[in-house]
């Protein structure tokens, strides 16, 4: 009889909780090229970031995801702008374990859950939020945050499960994070204020550290 204990893989919910506990900020690297991935990834990880997404409308996104997952296996890395189930499979094949979408599509959530991936669909209303959570989403991307004010986040937080991770995305800067956090946001997705195509790794690291400081208060 084989008495060797089989070590279960951590659940996606546990993986997300660990990454959020380290730093509840998602680096959104829209426009990243595979050549830039190692240096930008290092700049983020050295600044404390544990969650990185490469939107699928970036150049060769699967190549960048594969590179990042090999270089930073301790981080939660995957794709953004995931719009269908086949793209979920492609991200998984590239080594990604995170799926972020701008919208809630049940098939995307279901495919991510089937592959044991963390999935954060985009929502903008209570109806979408409850539907996404009922489908098994591990957290919610509140998008676009430009139209989801701190007052809206407070209202959502009052009715959604207390354990639901609420992540405003869009127009987030170090200066406007405090109001969202006070309203009940769990963390944030950071786009062009953190990274833009061609931005140097030192500049990204400087901005990443500014966001981390703002989050911590």
Coordinates of N, CA, C and O in Angstrom, one line a residue, residues 102 123-124 141-149 168-171 180:
X102 N -13.3 42.1 -18.8 CA -13.9 43.4 -18.7 C -15.4 43.3 -18.4 O -16.1 44.3 -18.1
X123 N -17.7 43.7 -13.6 CA -19.1 44.1 -13.4 C -19.3 45.5 -13.1 O -18.3 46.2 -12.7
X124 N -20.5 46.1 -13.3 CA -20.7 47.5 -13.0 C -22.1 47.7 -12.3 O -22.3 48.8 -11.9
X141 N -14.1 42.6 -10.6 CA -13.4 43.7 -11.2 C -14.5 44.8 -11.4 O -15.4 44.6 -12.2
X142 N -14.5 45.9 -10.6 CA -15.5 47.0 -10.8 C -15.0 47.9 -11.9 O -14.1 48.6 -11.7
X143 N -15.6 47.8 -13.0 CA -15.1 48.4 -14.2 C -16.2 49.0 -15.1 O -17.3 48.4 -15.3
X144 N -16.0 50.2 -15.6 CA -14.9 51.1 -15.4 C -15.1 51.9 -14.1 O -16.1 52.5 -13.8
X145 N -14.0 52.1 -13.3 CA -14.1 52.8 -12.0 C -14.4 54.2 -12.2 O -14.9 54.9 -11.3
X146 N -14.2 54.8 -13.4 CA -14.5 56.2 -13.6 C -16.0 56.4 -13.4 O -16.4 57.5 -13.1
X147 N -16.8 55.4 -13.6 CA -18.3 55.5 -13.4 C -18.8 54.8 -12.2 O -20.0 54.8 -11.9
X148 N -17.8 54.2 -11.5 CA -18.2 53.5 -10.2 C -17.5 54.3 -9.1 O -16.3 54.0 -8.8
X149 N -18.2 55.2 -8.5 CA -17.6 56.1 -7.5 C -17.4 55.4 -6.2 O -18.0 54.3 -5.9
X168 N -11.8 47.9 -7.9 CA -12.0 49.0 -8.9 C -10.9 49.0 -9.9 O -9.7 48.9 -9.5
X169 N -11.2 49.2 -11.1 CA -10.2 49.3 -12.2 C -10.6 50.4 -13.2 O -11.8 50.4 -13.6
X170 N -9.7 51.2 -13.5 CA -9.9 52.3 -14.4 C -9.7 53.7 -13.8 O -10.5 54.0 -12.9
X171 N -8.7 54.4 -14.1 CA -8.5 55.7 -13.6 C -8.0 55.7 -12.2 O -8.1 56.8 -11.5
X180 N -11.7 55.0 -2.1 CA -12.2 53.7 -2.4 C -12.0 52.7 -1.3 O -12.9 51.9 -1.0

